[in-house]
Coordinates of C-alpha atoms in Angstrom, one line a residue:
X234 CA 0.0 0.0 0.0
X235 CA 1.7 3.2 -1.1
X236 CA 1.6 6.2 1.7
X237 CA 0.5 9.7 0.8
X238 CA 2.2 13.1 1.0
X239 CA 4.5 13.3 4.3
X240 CA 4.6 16.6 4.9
X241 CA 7.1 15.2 8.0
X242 CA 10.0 14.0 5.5
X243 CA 13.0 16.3 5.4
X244 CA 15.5 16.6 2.6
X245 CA 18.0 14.0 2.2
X246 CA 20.2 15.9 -0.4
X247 CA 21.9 19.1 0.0
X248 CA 19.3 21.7 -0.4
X249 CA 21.6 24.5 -1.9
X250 CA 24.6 25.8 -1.0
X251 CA 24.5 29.3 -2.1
X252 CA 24.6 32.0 1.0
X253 CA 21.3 32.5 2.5
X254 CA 19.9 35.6 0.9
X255 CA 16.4 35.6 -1.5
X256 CA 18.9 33.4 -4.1
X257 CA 20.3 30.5 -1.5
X258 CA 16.3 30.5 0.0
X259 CA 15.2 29.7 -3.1
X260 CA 17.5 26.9 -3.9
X261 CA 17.4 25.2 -0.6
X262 CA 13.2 25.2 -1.4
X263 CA 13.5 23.8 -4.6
X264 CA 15.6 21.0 -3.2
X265 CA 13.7 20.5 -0.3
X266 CA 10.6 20.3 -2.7
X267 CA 12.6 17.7 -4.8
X268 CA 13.3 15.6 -2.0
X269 CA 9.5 15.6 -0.7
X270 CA 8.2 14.9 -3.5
X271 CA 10.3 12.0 -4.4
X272 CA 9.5 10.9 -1.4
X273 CA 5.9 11.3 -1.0
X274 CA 5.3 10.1 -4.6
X275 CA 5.5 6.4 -6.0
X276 CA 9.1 6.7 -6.2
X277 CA 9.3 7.7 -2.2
X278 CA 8.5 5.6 0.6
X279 CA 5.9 3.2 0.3
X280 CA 4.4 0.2 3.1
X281 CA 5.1 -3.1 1.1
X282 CA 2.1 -5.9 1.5
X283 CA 4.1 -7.5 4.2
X284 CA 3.8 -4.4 6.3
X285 CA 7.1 -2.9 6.7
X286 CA 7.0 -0.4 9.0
X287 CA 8.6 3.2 8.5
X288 CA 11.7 3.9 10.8
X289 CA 10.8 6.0 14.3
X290 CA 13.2 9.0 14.8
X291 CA 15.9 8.4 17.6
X292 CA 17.7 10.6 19.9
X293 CA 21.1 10.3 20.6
X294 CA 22.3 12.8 23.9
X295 CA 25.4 15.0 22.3
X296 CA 27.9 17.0 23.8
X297 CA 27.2 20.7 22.9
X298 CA 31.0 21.2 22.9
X299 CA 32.5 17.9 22.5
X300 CA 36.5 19.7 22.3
X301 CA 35.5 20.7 26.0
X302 CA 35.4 18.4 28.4
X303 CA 34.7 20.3 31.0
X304 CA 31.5 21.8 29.3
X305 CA 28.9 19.5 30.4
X306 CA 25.9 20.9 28.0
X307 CA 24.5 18.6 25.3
X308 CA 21.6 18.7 23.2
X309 CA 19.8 16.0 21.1
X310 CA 20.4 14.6 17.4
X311 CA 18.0 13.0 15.8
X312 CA 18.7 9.6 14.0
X313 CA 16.7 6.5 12.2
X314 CA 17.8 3.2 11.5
X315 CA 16.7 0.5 9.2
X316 CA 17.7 -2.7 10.5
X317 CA 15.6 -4.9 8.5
X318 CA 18.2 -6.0 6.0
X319 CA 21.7 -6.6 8.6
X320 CA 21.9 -10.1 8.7
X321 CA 24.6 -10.5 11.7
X322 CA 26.5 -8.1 14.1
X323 CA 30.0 -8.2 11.9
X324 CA 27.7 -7.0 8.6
X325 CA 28.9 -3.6 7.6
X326 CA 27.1 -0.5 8.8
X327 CA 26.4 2.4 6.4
X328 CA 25.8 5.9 8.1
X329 CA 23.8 8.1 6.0
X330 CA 25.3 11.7 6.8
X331 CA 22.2 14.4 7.2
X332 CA 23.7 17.7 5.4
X333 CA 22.2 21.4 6.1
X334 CA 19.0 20.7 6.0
X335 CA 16.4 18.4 7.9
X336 CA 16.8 14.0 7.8
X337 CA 14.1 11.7 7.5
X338 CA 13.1 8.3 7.6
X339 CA 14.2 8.0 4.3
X340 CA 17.6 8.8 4.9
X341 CA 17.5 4.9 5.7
X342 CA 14.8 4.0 3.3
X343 CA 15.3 5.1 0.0
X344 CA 17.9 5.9 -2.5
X345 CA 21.7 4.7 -1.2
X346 CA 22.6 3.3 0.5
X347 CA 19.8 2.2 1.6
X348 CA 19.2 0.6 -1.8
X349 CA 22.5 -1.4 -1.3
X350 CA 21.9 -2.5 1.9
X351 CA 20.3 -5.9 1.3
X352 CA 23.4 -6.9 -0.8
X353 CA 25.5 -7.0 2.0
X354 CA 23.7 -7.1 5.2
X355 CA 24.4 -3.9 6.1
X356 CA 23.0 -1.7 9.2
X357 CA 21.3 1.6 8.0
X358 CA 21.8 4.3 9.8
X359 CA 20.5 8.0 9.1
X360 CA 21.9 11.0 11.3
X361 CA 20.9 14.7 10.9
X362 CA 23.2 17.4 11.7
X363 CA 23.4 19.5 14.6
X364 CA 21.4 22.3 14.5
X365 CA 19.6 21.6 11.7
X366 CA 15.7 19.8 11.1
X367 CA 15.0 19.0 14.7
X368 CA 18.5 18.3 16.2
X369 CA 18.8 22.4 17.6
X370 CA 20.1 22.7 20.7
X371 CA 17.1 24.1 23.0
X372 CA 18.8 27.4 23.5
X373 CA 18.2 28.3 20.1
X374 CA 20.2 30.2 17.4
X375 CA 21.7 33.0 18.6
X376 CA 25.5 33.7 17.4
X377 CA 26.7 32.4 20.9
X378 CA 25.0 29.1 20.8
X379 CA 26.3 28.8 16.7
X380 CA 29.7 29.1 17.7
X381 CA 29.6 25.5 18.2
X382 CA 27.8 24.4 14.2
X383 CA 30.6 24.0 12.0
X384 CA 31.6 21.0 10.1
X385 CA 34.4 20.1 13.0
X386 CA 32.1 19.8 15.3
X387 CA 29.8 17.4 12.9
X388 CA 32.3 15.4 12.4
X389 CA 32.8 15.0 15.9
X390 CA 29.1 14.0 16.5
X391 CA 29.8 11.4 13.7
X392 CA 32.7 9.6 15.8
X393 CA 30.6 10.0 19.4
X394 CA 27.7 8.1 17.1
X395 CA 29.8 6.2 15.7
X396 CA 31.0 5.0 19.2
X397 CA 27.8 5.1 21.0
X398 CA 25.5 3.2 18.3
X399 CA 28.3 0.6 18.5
X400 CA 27.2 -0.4 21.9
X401 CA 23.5 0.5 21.7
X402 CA 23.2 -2.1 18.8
X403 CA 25.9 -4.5 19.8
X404 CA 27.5 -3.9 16.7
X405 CA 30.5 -6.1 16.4
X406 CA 34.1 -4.2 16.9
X407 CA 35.3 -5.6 13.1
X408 CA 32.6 -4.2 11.3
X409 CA 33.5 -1.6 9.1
X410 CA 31.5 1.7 8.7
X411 CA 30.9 3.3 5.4
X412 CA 29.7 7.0 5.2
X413 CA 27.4 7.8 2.4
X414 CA 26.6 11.8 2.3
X415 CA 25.4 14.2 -0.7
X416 CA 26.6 17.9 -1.4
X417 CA 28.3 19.4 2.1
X418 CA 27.1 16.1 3.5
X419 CA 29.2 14.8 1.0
X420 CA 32.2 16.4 2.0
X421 CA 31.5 15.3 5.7
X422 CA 31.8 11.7 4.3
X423 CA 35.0 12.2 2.6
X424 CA 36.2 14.3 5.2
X425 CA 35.1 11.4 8.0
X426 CA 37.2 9.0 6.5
X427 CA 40.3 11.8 6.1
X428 CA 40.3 12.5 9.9
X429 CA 39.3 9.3 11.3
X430 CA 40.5 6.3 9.2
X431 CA 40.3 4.1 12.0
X432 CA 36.7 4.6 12.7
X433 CA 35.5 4.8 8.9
X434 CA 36.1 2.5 6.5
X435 CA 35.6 4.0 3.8
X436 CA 33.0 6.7 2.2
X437 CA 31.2 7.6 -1.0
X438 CA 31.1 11.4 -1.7
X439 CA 28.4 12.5 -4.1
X440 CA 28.6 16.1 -4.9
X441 CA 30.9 17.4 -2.8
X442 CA 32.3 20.8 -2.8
X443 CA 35.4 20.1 -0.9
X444 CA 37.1 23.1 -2.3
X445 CA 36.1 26.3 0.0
X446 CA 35.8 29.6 -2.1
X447 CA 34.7 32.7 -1.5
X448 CA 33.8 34.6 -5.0
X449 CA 32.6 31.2 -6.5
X450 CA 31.9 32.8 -10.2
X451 CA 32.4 29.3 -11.5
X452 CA 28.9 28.5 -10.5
X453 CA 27.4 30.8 -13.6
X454 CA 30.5 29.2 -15.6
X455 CA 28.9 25.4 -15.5
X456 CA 25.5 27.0 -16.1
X457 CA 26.3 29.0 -19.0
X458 CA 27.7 26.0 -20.6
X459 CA 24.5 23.5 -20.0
X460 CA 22.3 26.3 -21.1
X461 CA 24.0 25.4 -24.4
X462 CA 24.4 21.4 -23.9
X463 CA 22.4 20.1 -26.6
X464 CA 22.4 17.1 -24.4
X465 CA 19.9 18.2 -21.9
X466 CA 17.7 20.5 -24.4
X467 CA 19.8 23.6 -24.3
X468 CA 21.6 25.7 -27.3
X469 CA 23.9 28.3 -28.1
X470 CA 20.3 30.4 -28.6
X471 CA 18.9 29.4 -25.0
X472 CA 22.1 31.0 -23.8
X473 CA 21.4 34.4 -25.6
X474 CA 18.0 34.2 -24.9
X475 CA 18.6 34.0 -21.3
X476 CA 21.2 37.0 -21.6
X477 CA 18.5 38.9 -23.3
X478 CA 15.9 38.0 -20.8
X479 CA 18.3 39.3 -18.0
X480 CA 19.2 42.6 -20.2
X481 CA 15.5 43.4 -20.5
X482 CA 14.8 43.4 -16.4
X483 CA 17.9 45.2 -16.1
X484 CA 16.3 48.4 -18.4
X485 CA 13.3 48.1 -17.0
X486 CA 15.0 48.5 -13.6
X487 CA 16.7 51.3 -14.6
X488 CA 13.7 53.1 -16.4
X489 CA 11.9 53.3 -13.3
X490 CA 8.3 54.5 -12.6
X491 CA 5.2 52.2 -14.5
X492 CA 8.0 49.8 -16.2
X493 CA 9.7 49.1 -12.8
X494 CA 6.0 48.9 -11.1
X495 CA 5.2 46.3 -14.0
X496 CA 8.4 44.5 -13.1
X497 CA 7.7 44.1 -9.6
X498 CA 4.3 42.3 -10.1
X499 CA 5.4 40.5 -13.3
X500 CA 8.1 38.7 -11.2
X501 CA 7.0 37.8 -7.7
X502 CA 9.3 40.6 -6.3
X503 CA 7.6 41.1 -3.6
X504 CA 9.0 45.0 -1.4
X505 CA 10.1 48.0 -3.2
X506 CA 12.5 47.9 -6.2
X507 CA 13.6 51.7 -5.3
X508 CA 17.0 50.4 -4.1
X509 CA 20.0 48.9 -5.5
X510 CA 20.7 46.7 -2.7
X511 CA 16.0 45.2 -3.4
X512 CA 17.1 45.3 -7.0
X513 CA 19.9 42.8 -6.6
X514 CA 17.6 40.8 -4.6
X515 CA 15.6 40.1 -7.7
X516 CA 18.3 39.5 -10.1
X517 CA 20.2 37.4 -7.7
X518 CA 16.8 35.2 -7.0
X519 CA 16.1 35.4 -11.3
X520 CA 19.5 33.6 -11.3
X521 CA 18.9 31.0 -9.0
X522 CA 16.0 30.4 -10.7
X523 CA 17.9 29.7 -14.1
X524 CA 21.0 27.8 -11.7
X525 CA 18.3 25.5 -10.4
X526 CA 17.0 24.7 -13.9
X527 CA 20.8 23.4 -14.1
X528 CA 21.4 22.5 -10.7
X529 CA 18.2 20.0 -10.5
X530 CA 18.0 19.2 -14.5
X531 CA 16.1 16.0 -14.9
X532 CA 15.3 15.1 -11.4
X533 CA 12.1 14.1 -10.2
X534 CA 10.1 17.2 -8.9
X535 CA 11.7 19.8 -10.7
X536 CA 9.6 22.4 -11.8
X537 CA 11.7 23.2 -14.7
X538 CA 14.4 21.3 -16.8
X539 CA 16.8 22.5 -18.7
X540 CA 15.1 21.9 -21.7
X541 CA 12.0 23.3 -20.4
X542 CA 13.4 26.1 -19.6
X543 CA 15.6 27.1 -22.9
X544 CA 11.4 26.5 -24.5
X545 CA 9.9 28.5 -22.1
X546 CA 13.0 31.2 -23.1
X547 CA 12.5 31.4 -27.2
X548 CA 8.9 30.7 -26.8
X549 CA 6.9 32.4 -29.5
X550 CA 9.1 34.3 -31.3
X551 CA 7.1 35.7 -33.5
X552 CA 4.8 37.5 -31.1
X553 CA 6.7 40.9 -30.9
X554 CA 4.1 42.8 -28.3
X555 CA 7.0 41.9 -25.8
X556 CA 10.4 40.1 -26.3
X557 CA 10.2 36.4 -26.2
X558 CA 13.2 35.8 -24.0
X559 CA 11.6 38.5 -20.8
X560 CA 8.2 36.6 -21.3
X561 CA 9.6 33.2 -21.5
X562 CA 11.1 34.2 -18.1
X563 CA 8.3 35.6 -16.5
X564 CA 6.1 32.5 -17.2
X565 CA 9.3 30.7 -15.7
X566 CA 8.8 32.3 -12.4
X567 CA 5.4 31.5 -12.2
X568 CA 6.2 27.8 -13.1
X569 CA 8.8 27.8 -10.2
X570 CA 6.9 30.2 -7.6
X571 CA 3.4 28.0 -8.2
X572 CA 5.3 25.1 -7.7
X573 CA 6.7 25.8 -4.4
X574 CA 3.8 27.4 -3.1
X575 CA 5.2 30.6 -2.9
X576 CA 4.1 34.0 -4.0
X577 CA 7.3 35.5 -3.9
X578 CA 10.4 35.4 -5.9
X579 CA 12.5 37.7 -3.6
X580 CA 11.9 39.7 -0.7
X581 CA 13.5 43.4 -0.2
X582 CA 17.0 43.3 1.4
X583 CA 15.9 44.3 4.4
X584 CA 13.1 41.9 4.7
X585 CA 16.0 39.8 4.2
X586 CA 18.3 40.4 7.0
X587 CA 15.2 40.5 9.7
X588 CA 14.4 36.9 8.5
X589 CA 17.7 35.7 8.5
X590 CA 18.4 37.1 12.0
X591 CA 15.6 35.6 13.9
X592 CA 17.2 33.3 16.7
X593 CA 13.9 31.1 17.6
X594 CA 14.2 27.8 15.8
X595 CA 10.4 27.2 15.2
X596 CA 10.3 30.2 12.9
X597 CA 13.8 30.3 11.0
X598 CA 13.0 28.6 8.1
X599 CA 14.3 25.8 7.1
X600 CA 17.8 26.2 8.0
X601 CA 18.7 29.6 6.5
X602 CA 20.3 31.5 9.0
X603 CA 22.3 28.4 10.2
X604 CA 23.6 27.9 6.4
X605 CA 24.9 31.7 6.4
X606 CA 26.6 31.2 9.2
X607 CA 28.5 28.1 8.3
X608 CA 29.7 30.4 4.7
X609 CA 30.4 33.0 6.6
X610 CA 32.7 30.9 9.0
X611 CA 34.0 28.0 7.0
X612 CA 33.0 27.9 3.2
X613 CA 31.4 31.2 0.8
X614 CA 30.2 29.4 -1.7
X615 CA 29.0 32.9 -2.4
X616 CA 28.1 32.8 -6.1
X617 CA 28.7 35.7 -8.6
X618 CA 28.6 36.9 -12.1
X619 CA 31.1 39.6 -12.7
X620 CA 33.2 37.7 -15.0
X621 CA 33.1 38.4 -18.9
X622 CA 31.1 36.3 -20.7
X623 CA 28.5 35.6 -18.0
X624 CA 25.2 35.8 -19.2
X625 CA 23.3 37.2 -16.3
X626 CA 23.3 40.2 -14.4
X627 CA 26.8 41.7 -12.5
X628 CA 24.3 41.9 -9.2
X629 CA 24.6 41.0 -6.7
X630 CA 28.4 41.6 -6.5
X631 CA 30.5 39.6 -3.9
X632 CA 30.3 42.9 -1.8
X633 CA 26.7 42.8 -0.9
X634 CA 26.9 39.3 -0.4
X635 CA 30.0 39.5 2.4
X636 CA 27.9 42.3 3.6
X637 CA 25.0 40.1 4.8
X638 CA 27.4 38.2 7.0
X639 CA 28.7 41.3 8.7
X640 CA 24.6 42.7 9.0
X641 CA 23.5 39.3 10.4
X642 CA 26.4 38.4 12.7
X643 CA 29.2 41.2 12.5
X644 CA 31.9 39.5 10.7
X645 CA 34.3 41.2 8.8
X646 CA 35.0 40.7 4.9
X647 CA 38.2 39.8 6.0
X648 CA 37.4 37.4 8.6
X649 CA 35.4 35.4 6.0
X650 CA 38.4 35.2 3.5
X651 CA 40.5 34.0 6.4
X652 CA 38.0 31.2 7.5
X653 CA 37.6 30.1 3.4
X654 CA 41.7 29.8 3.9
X655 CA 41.5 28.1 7.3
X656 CA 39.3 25.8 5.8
X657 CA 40.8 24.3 2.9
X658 CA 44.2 24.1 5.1
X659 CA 42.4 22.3 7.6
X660 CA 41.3 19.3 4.7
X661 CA 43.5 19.7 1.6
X662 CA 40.8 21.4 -0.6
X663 CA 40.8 19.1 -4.1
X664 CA 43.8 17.2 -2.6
X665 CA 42.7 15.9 0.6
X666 CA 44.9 12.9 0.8
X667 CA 41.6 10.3 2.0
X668 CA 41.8 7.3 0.9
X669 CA 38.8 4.9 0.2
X670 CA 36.7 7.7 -0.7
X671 CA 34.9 7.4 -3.8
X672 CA 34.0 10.9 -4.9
X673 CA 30.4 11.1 -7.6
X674 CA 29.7 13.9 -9.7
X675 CA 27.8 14.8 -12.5
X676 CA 29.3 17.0 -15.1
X677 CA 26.2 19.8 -15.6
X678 CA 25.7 20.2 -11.8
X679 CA 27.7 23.7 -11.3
X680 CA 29.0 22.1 -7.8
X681 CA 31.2 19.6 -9.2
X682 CA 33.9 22.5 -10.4
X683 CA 34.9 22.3 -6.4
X684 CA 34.6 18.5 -5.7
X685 CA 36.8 16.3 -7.2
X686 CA 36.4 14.6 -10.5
X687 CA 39.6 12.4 -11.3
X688 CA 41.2 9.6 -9.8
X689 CA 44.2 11.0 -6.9
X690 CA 45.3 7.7 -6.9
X691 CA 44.6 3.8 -6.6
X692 CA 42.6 4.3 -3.5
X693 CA 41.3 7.9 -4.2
X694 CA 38.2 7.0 -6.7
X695 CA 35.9 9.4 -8.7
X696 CA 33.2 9.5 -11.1
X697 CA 32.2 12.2 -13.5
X698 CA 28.4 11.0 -15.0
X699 CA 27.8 12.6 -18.0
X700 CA 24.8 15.0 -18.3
X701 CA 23.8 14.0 -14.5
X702 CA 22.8 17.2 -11.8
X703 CA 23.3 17.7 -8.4
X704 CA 23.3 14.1 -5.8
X705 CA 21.5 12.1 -9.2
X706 CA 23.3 9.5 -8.5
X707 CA 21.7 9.4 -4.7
X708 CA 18.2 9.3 -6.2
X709 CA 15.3 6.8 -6.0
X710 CA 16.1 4.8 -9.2
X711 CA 13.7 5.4 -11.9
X712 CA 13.1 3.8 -15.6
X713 CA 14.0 6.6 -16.9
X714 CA 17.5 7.2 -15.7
X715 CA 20.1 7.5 -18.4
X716 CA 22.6 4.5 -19.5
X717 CA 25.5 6.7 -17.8
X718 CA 23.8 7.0 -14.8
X719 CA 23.2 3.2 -14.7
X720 CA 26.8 2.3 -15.5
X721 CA 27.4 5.0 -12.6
X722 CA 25.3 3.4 -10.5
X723 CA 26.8 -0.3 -11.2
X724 CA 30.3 1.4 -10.7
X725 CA 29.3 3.0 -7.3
X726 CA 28.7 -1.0 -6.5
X727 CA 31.7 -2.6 -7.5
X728 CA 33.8 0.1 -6.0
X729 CA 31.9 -1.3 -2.3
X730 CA 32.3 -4.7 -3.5
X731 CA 35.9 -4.2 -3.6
X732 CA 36.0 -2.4 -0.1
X733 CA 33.9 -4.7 1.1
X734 CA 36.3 -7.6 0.5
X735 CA 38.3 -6.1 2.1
X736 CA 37.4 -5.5 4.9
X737 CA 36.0 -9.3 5.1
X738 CA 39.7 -10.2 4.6
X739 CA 40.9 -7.8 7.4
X740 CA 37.4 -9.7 9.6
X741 CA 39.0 -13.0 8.9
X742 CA 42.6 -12.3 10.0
X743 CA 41.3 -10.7 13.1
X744 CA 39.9 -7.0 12.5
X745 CA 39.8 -3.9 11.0

C-alpha cells in the first residue's frame, strides 16, 4: 500500500549551498521540494504488503562542545535506522550523513545506500546534523550558541555516534563503517574517512564541494555551458535568450516608474525595487531560478528542466508585443513560484536580514540562518557573475553578499576570506589525501567544479556521469534514468564490493 504526502519527511540531499539571501532560499526550497516529492510520490516511501513499518526517529544525547570536556551541556540529534536487511553483528554499517538541511526516515529507506543495503547485510543508519531539522540545541540560534555548528564539530558528533550506536546495537568491533553523504554532506563523508581512518572504512562522496571559495563565479561558468548542452535540451540560442531575458529586467529596472512597477508584479518581487541593494535581490533570485533549472536538470520534482526552460526562453518568437526571452522568463517564475507554493520570488534586502536574523528555531525557516553562518565561517560558496562572458546580471556583487554576514552576525569581509583559507588548510581542498573515498559527480551540476572529478590515486576514486545534476546519483532509481547513470550506479557497487572484500579479509585475519 503506497503512503500519501509526508509533509514530515526532510531533505535527504543538499538543499543548496549558495549564502542564505532571497537566491540560496530559493534553492534550498527547490531541493527540499525535490526531495519531498520523491519521497511522497511512487518513487518515495511506500508500506510493502508484508507491512514494513517506517523507521521511528531516535535521539542520541550529544555533547554541545565535545573539544571541551569540561563543558557539560549537550543537546539531542536526531537519527533513524533500518535494521531490516543486517543479517549478523559483523555486517557492515552504512551511516547516511544528514547535510544542512532536515533528515528523514528516508535517509535509511530510499535511494543509497539504503538501496544497497540488502546486498551485503548492512546496518542503515541516518543522522541529521546538529542544529539543523530537529537536532537544535534548545537554546536556540543566537550567534553564541552557533559558535559550536561547524563542520568540526559534525564530524565529531559522527565519531561519538559512531562510538555510542556501537554499543546500543551491539554492533561487532570488526565491522567496518561506510559513510554515504550528498553535497556538504558529502564532503563530511569524505572528510570522516580523512580525519578518522580508524573509525571509517571507507565513504562515497556524491557532490561534494570540498574546495572552499569565496567569489565562487564558476557556478554561472557550469550553467552557462548547460544552457547550451544540446544534451539536456539547451543551445547556443537558449544562452542568448537568457542574456536577453536578464538585459530586459535590467532596463526596466533602470527606467523606473510604471515599467519598474510592471516589473515588480510580473516577477514575484515582492518589497520596493527603489533600491540597489531590493534590485539585486531580484536579479540574484532570477538567477537562482535559471541555476536551479541546471542545478536540478532532470530530477524528479523539478519544476523546470533545462530543456524546459531554454522553451519556455524562445517561446513564440514571433509575437513581438514583448520580447520572447523577458516573457519566456516571466512565465518561468510563475512555473517555479506556483510550484513551491510561494508568491514571492525575492523579498526586499531588508526583509532579508530580519528573516535571516531571527534566533527562535520554530520560525527560522528551514535552515537559513544556520547555512549563512556556516559560509560565513568556513566555506562562501557565495556565487557571482562579474566575470566576462557571463550571461546574467553583475548583481549582486561579492560585496553585498559578504555584507549580509557582517549585518547578520558582524563578521568582517576579511574574517570570512581567512576562514575560506582556514578551511581548505584544515582538509587539503581538491587534494585531501583520503583514501577509500569514492568521490560522484555529474558534469552539468555547477558544484562539481569544487569537488573532485579524477582519480588521486589507486585508493582515491571518482566518477564524472555525464549529463547527470546535483546528488543524481543518490536518487530513487527510476526507468528513466540514463545509461550513464546506470553504469554509474553499477560502478558505485563494485567500488563497495571491492572495499567490502576487504574489509571481510581484514574480519577474517582478526579485524579492521
Amino acid at each position: 500500500m503506497a503512503i500519501g504526502p509526508v509533509p514530515w519527511l526532510g531533505p535527504l540531499l543538499m538543499i543548496s549551498l549558495w549564502g542564505s539571501s532571497a537566491p540560496a532560499s530559493l534553492l534550498r526550497r527547490l531541493g527540499e521540494h525535490i526531495q519531498r516529492f520523491q519521497e511522497s510520490s511512487g518513487l518515495g516511501l511506500s508500506l510493502d504488503q508484508g507491512g514494513v513499518a517506517l523507521p521511528k526517529e531516535r535521539w542520541l544525547d550529544q555533547p554541545l562542545d565535545p573539544f571541551n570536556a569540561s563543558d557539560r551541556r549537550s543537546f539531542l540529534q536526531r537519527y533513524w535506522v533500518n535494521d531490516q536487511h543486517w543479517t549478523s553483528q559483523d555486517g557492515p554499517v552504512f551511516l547516511h550523513l544528514g547535510g544542512e538541511g532536515s533528515l528523514g526516515p528516508g535517509s535509511v529507506m530510499r535511494g543509497h545506500p539504503a538501496t544497497l543495503a540488502p546486498v551485503w547485510g548492512a546496518l542503515v543508519i541516518g543522522l541529521e546534523h546538529r542544529f539543523y531539522g530537529l537536532s537544535i540545541p534548545a537554546e536556540g540560534l543566537d550567534v553564541a550558541q552557533l559558535r559550536f555548528l561547524s563542520s568540526r564539530h559534525a564530524l565529531a558528533d559522527v565519531v561519538s555516534a559512531r562510538l555510542a550506536l556501537s554499543r546500543l546495537f551491539n554492533v561487532s568491533f570488526s565491522s567496518p563503517w561506510l559513510c554515504f553523504g550528498g553535497s556538504y554532506a558529502g564532503s563530511l563523508a569524505a572528510w570522516a574517512r580523512l580525519k578518522f581512518p580508524h573509525l571509517i572504512f571507507a565513504s562515497v562522496a556524491s557532490s561534494a564541494p570540498v574546495r572552499a571559495i569565496l567569489d565562487f563565479s564558476e557556478y554561472n561558468d557550469v550553467v552557462s555551458r548547460s544552457l547550451m548542452n544540446t544534451a539536456i535540451g539547451g543551445s547556443p540560442e537558449c544562452r542568448a535568450a537568457a542574456s536577453a531575458a536578464f538585459a530586459e529586467v535590467e532596463r526596466r529596472l533602470r527606467a523606473g516608474g510604471s515599467a519598474q512597477a510592471a516589473l515588480r508584479a510580473e516577477l514575484g518581487a515582492c518589497g520596493s525595487l527603489g533600491r540597489a541593494a531590493d534590485q539585486a535581490e531580484l536579479l540574484g533570485a532570477l538567477q537562482a531560478l535559471v541555476g536551479g533549472a541546471v542545478q536540478y536538470d532532470g530530477q524528479a520534482g523539478a519544476p523546470l528542466s533545462v530543456r524546459q526552460l531554454c522553451g519556455l526562453l524562445l517561446g513564440d518568437r514571433d509575437n513581438c508585443s514583448r520580447p520572447a526571452p523577458y516573457r519566456g522568463l516571466r512565465r518561468a517564475v510563475q512555473v517555479v513560484t506556483h510550484s513551491l507554493g510561494q508568491k514571492c520570488l525575492s523579498f526586499s534586502r531588508a526583509e532579508t536580514v530580519a528573516q535571516l536574523k531571527v534566533t527562535e528555531p520554530q520560525v527560522a525557516g528551514v535552515g537559513d540562518r544556520q547555512w549563512l553562518y556556516q559560509t560565513c565561517t568556513e566555506f562562501g560558496y557565495y556565487v557571482t557573475c562579474e566575470v566576462p562572458g557571463c550571461p546574467f546580471s553583475q548583481l549582486p556583487a561579492l560585496p553585498s553578499k559578504l555584507e549580509l554576514c557582517e549585518q547578520v552576525f558582524g563578521f568582517s569581509a576579511s574574517s570570512i576570506a581567512q576562514a575560506v583559507s582556514q578551511t581548505n588548510s584544515y582538509y587539503g581542498g581538491q587534494t585531501p589525501g583520503a583514501t577509500q573515498v569514492l568521490f560522484v559527480n555529474g558534469d552539468i551540476d555547477p558544484w562539481h567544479v569544487l569537488s573532485i572529478t579524477q582519480p588521486l590515486g589507486p585508493s582515491e576514486s571518482a566518477l564524472l556521469i555525464p549529463s547527470a545534476s546535483h546528488c543524481l546519483d543518490m536518487a530513487p532509481e527510476r526507468p528513466s534514468d540514463s545509461p550513464s547513470l546506470r553504469l554509474a550506479r553499477q560502478n558505485i557497487f563494485q567500488q563497495l564490493q571491492t572495499w567490502l572484500g576487504l574489509a571481510k579479509k581484514s574480519q577474517v585475519r582478526g579485524g579492521v
